[in-house]
Amino acid sequence: MPDAIETDAISRRFGNQQAVDAVSMTVPAQSVYGFLGRNGAGKTTTLKMLLGLLRADSGSARVAGIDVATDRLAAARKIGALLEAQGFYRYLSGRDNLEITRRLLGCPASETARVLAVTDMTAHARRRVADYSLGMCQRLGLARVMLGAPAILILDEPTNGLDPEGIASVRTLLRELPDRTGVTMLVSSHLLGEVEQVATHVGILNHGRLVQEGDLASLRAGLATEIRCETDDPARAAQVAAAHGFTVKQDDEVVVAVLAPGEAPRPAAAALNRALCLAGLGVHHLAPRTRSLQHLYQQASAAGATDLETR
């Protein structure tokens, strides 16, 4: 199956600022691609180039096999995008708001009912948008960008401003949509914990450069596992762990043994526990912890920053 989005060294400068610097990214079809980076990293500029709202200074981008620079309108028809405020008519119902967009797009009448059902908004369709919660507004926004069944959805901070219940609701929807509809999603966010729960792939942008990309499960598998240990003598515990071949660091009163990438955590934890006990130390707590997307992001961003500083 062809990739949904491909870019080849796209760049964009605003005056003296290099907003996007030779970004080559690949978004597989039917994936949920988490596009990560701090504010100002270049995420929104990249999305706007994919949508044809900004022209790249150099490089190229293809959406569903269509070159964006060559045929911007054809590429845009393959995408549903939710970038900023939804701009609903607040005193019209959710259904009426969707009907306006459906007619402008020339979609069949059945589309409104379809997208309401997909986003679980059918029961609320006749209520005024003014009476919707933020989470419901976000779901209605997703319904609107799905009109016409675009192959790709581009969502910029889809849970921004939502309360915990709204975040959980939208998170569940994003996780299920590829299986339910076959759509590919590019989700731009700075909320790493949320992205980690929905994404199948990630790309990390730092100072306009793509510093890490790949299948999330594979990237996480390459991260080291930590064994966090609390004892009655942390300094002695660190010495014992180091003497038995563990890479050791300390986090306040907690001794952290860092395993090699791919090393099985359970046997290592058992070996560490046995060594500490034989040394006469009282072990209060010992547990392995797989490093998260947060660690991957910090590692990739630090490497990217170093690269930039030494260019």
Coordinates of C-alpha atoms in Angstrom, one line a residue, residues 22-243:
A22 CA 14.9 20.0 4.7
V23 CA 12.2 17.8 6.3
S24 CA 11.8 14.3 4.7
M25 CA 8.9 12.5 6.4
T26 CA 6.9 9.4 5.5
V27 CA 3.4 8.8 6.9
P28 CA 2.3 5.2 6.1
A29 CA -1.3 4.6 5.0
Q30 CA -3.9 3.9 7.7
S31 CA -1.4 4.9 10.4
V32 CA -1.8 7.4 13.2
Y33 CA 1.3 9.6 12.9
G34 CA 2.2 11.7 15.9
F35 CA 3.9 14.9 14.7
L36 CA 5.8 16.1 17.8
G37 CA 7.7 19.2 18.7
R38 CA 7.7 22.2 21.0
N39 CA 5.9 25.4 20.0
G40 CA 7.8 27.1 17.2
A41 CA 9.4 23.8 16.1
G42 CA 7.9 24.2 12.6
K43 CA 5.0 21.8 12.9
T44 CA 2.2 24.1 11.7
T45 CA 4.3 25.5 8.9
T46 CA 4.9 21.9 7.7
L47 CA 1.2 21.1 7.8
K48 CA 0.4 24.3 5.8
M49 CA 2.8 23.2 3.1
L50 CA 1.2 19.8 3.0
L51 CA -2.2 21.5 2.6
G52 CA -0.9 23.8 -0.1
L53 CA -1.6 26.9 2.1
L54 CA 2.1 27.7 1.9
R55 CA 4.6 27.1 -0.8
A56 CA 7.8 25.3 0.0
D57 CA 11.0 27.2 -0.8
S58 CA 12.6 23.9 -1.9
G59 CA 11.8 20.2 -1.8
S60 CA 8.6 18.4 -2.6
A61 CA 5.6 16.9 -0.9
R62 CA 3.2 14.2 -2.1
V63 CA -0.2 13.5 -0.6
A64 CA -1.9 10.2 -1.6
G65 CA 0.5 10.1 -4.5
I66 CA -0.3 13.6 -5.7
D67 CA 2.4 16.3 -5.9
V68 CA 1.1 19.2 -3.9
A69 CA 3.0 21.8 -5.9
T70 CA 1.8 20.4 -9.3
D71 CA -1.9 19.9 -8.4
R72 CA -2.7 21.6 -5.1
L73 CA -6.5 21.3 -5.4
A74 CA -6.4 17.5 -6.2
A75 CA -4.1 16.9 -3.2
A76 CA -6.3 19.1 -1.0
R77 CA -9.4 16.9 -1.9
K78 CA -7.6 13.9 -0.3
I79 CA -7.3 15.7 3.0
G80 CA -9.6 16.8 5.8
A81 CA -7.8 19.3 8.0
L82 CA -8.6 20.6 11.5
L83 CA -6.0 23.2 12.2
E84 CA -7.5 26.0 14.4
A85 CA -10.9 27.2 15.7
Q86 CA -13.8 25.3 14.1
G87 CA -15.8 28.5 13.3
F88 CA -19.3 26.9 13.8
Y89 CA -22.6 28.9 13.7
R90 CA -23.3 28.5 17.4
Y91 CA -27.1 29.0 17.3
L92 CA -27.5 26.4 14.6
S93 CA -27.6 22.7 15.4
G94 CA -24.7 20.4 14.8
R95 CA -26.5 18.8 11.9
D96 CA -27.2 22.2 10.3
N97 CA -23.6 23.2 10.5
L98 CA -22.6 20.0 8.8
E99 CA -25.2 20.4 6.2
I100 CA -23.8 23.8 5.2
T101 CA -20.4 22.3 4.6
R102 CA -21.8 19.3 2.9
R103 CA -23.6 21.3 0.3
L104 CA -20.6 23.6 -0.3
L105 CA -18.5 20.5 -1.0
G106 CA -21.2 18.9 -3.2
C107 CA -21.3 15.7 -1.1
P108 CA -24.4 13.4 -1.1
A109 CA -27.0 13.9 1.5
S110 CA -26.1 10.6 3.2
E111 CA -22.7 12.1 4.2
T112 CA -24.1 14.1 7.2
A113 CA -25.6 11.0 8.8
R114 CA -22.4 9.0 8.1
V115 CA -20.0 11.4 9.8
L116 CA -22.3 11.9 12.7
A117 CA -22.4 8.2 13.3
V118 CA -18.6 7.7 12.9
T119 CA -17.9 10.4 15.5
D120 CA -20.7 9.2 17.8
M121 CA -22.5 12.5 17.5
T122 CA -25.9 11.3 16.2
A123 CA -27.7 11.7 19.5
H124 CA -26.5 15.3 19.8
A125 CA -27.0 16.3 16.2
R126 CA -30.2 18.4 16.7
R127 CA -28.8 20.4 19.7
R128 CA -27.5 23.9 19.2
V129 CA -23.7 24.1 19.0
A130 CA -23.9 26.8 21.7
D131 CA -25.0 24.1 24.1
Y132 CA -22.1 21.7 23.2
S133 CA -19.2 21.0 25.5
L134 CA -15.7 21.6 24.1
G135 CA -15.3 17.9 23.6
M136 CA -18.5 17.7 21.6
C137 CA -17.4 20.7 19.5
Q138 CA -14.1 18.9 18.8
R139 CA -16.0 15.8 17.7
L140 CA -18.2 17.9 15.5
G141 CA -15.1 19.5 14.0
L142 CA -13.8 16.0 13.2
A143 CA -17.2 15.1 11.7
R144 CA -17.0 18.1 9.4
V145 CA -13.4 17.4 8.1
M146 CA -14.5 13.8 7.4
L147 CA -17.3 14.9 5.0
G148 CA -16.5 13.5 1.6
A149 CA -14.5 10.6 3.1
P150 CA -11.0 12.1 2.7
A151 CA -8.2 9.5 2.8
I152 CA -6.1 11.6 5.2
L153 CA -7.0 13.7 8.3
I154 CA -4.5 16.4 9.5
L155 CA -5.3 17.4 13.0
D156 CA -3.4 20.2 14.9
E157 CA -3.7 19.9 18.7
P158 CA -7.0 18.0 18.6
T159 CA -7.3 17.8 22.4
N160 CA -6.2 21.4 23.1
G161 CA -8.3 23.1 25.8
L162 CA -10.4 20.0 26.6
D163 CA -11.1 18.7 30.1
P164 CA -10.0 15.2 31.1
E165 CA -13.3 13.6 30.0
G166 CA -13.2 15.4 26.7
I167 CA -9.6 14.4 26.1
A168 CA -10.4 10.7 26.9
S169 CA -13.4 10.9 24.5
V170 CA -11.4 12.3 21.6
R171 CA -8.5 10.0 22.3
T172 CA -10.7 6.9 22.0
L173 CA -12.2 8.3 18.7
L174 CA -8.7 8.9 17.2
R175 CA -7.5 5.5 18.2
E176 CA -10.5 3.8 16.5
L177 CA -10.9 5.8 13.3
P178 CA -8.3 4.1 11.1
D179 CA -9.8 0.6 11.7
R180 CA -13.4 1.9 11.4
T181 CA -12.9 4.0 8.3
G182 CA -9.5 3.2 6.8
V183 CA -8.4 6.8 7.2
T184 CA -4.8 7.9 7.8
M185 CA -4.2 10.5 10.5
L186 CA -1.4 13.0 11.0
V187 CA -1.8 14.4 14.5
S188 CA 0.3 17.4 15.6
S189 CA 0.6 17.8 19.3
H190 CA 2.9 18.7 22.2
L191 CA 1.0 16.4 24.6
L192 CA 3.3 13.4 24.5
G193 CA 1.2 11.3 26.9
E194 CA -1.8 11.6 24.7
V195 CA 0.1 10.9 21.5
E196 CA 1.7 7.8 23.0
Q197 CA -1.8 6.3 23.6
V198 CA -3.0 6.8 20.0
A199 CA 0.0 6.9 17.6
T200 CA 1.4 4.0 15.6
H201 CA 4.2 6.1 14.2
V202 CA 5.9 9.4 15.3
G203 CA 8.1 12.1 13.8
I204 CA 9.9 14.5 16.1
L205 CA 10.6 18.0 14.9
N206 CA 13.3 20.2 16.5
H207 CA 14.2 23.7 15.3
G208 CA 12.6 22.9 12.0
R209 CA 14.5 19.6 11.4
L210 CA 13.1 16.1 11.6
V211 CA 15.4 14.5 14.2
Q212 CA 13.5 11.2 14.7
E213 CA 10.9 9.2 12.8
G214 CA 9.6 5.7 12.8
D215 CA 7.3 3.0 14.0
L216 CA 6.6 3.9 17.7
A217 CA 6.8 0.3 18.9
S218 CA 10.2 -0.2 17.3
L219 CA 11.5 3.1 18.5
R220 CA 10.4 2.3 22.1
A221 CA 11.9 -1.2 21.9
G222 CA 15.3 0.4 21.2
L223 CA 15.1 2.4 24.4
A224 CA 16.7 1.1 27.6
T225 CA 14.6 -0.2 30.5
E226 CA 15.3 1.2 33.9
I227 CA 15.1 -0.7 37.2
R228 CA 14.2 1.6 40.0
C229 CA 15.2 0.4 43.5
E230 CA 14.7 1.8 47.0
T231 CA 16.8 0.4 49.8
D232 CA 17.9 1.3 53.3
D233 CA 21.4 2.4 52.0
P234 CA 21.2 4.0 48.4
A235 CA 24.9 4.7 48.2
R236 CA 25.8 1.1 49.1
A237 CA 23.1 -0.2 46.7
A238 CA 24.6 1.8 43.9
Q239 CA 28.0 0.3 44.5
V240 CA 26.6 -3.2 44.6
A241 CA 24.7 -2.7 41.4
A242 CA 27.7 -1.3 39.6
A243 CA 29.9 -4.1 40.8

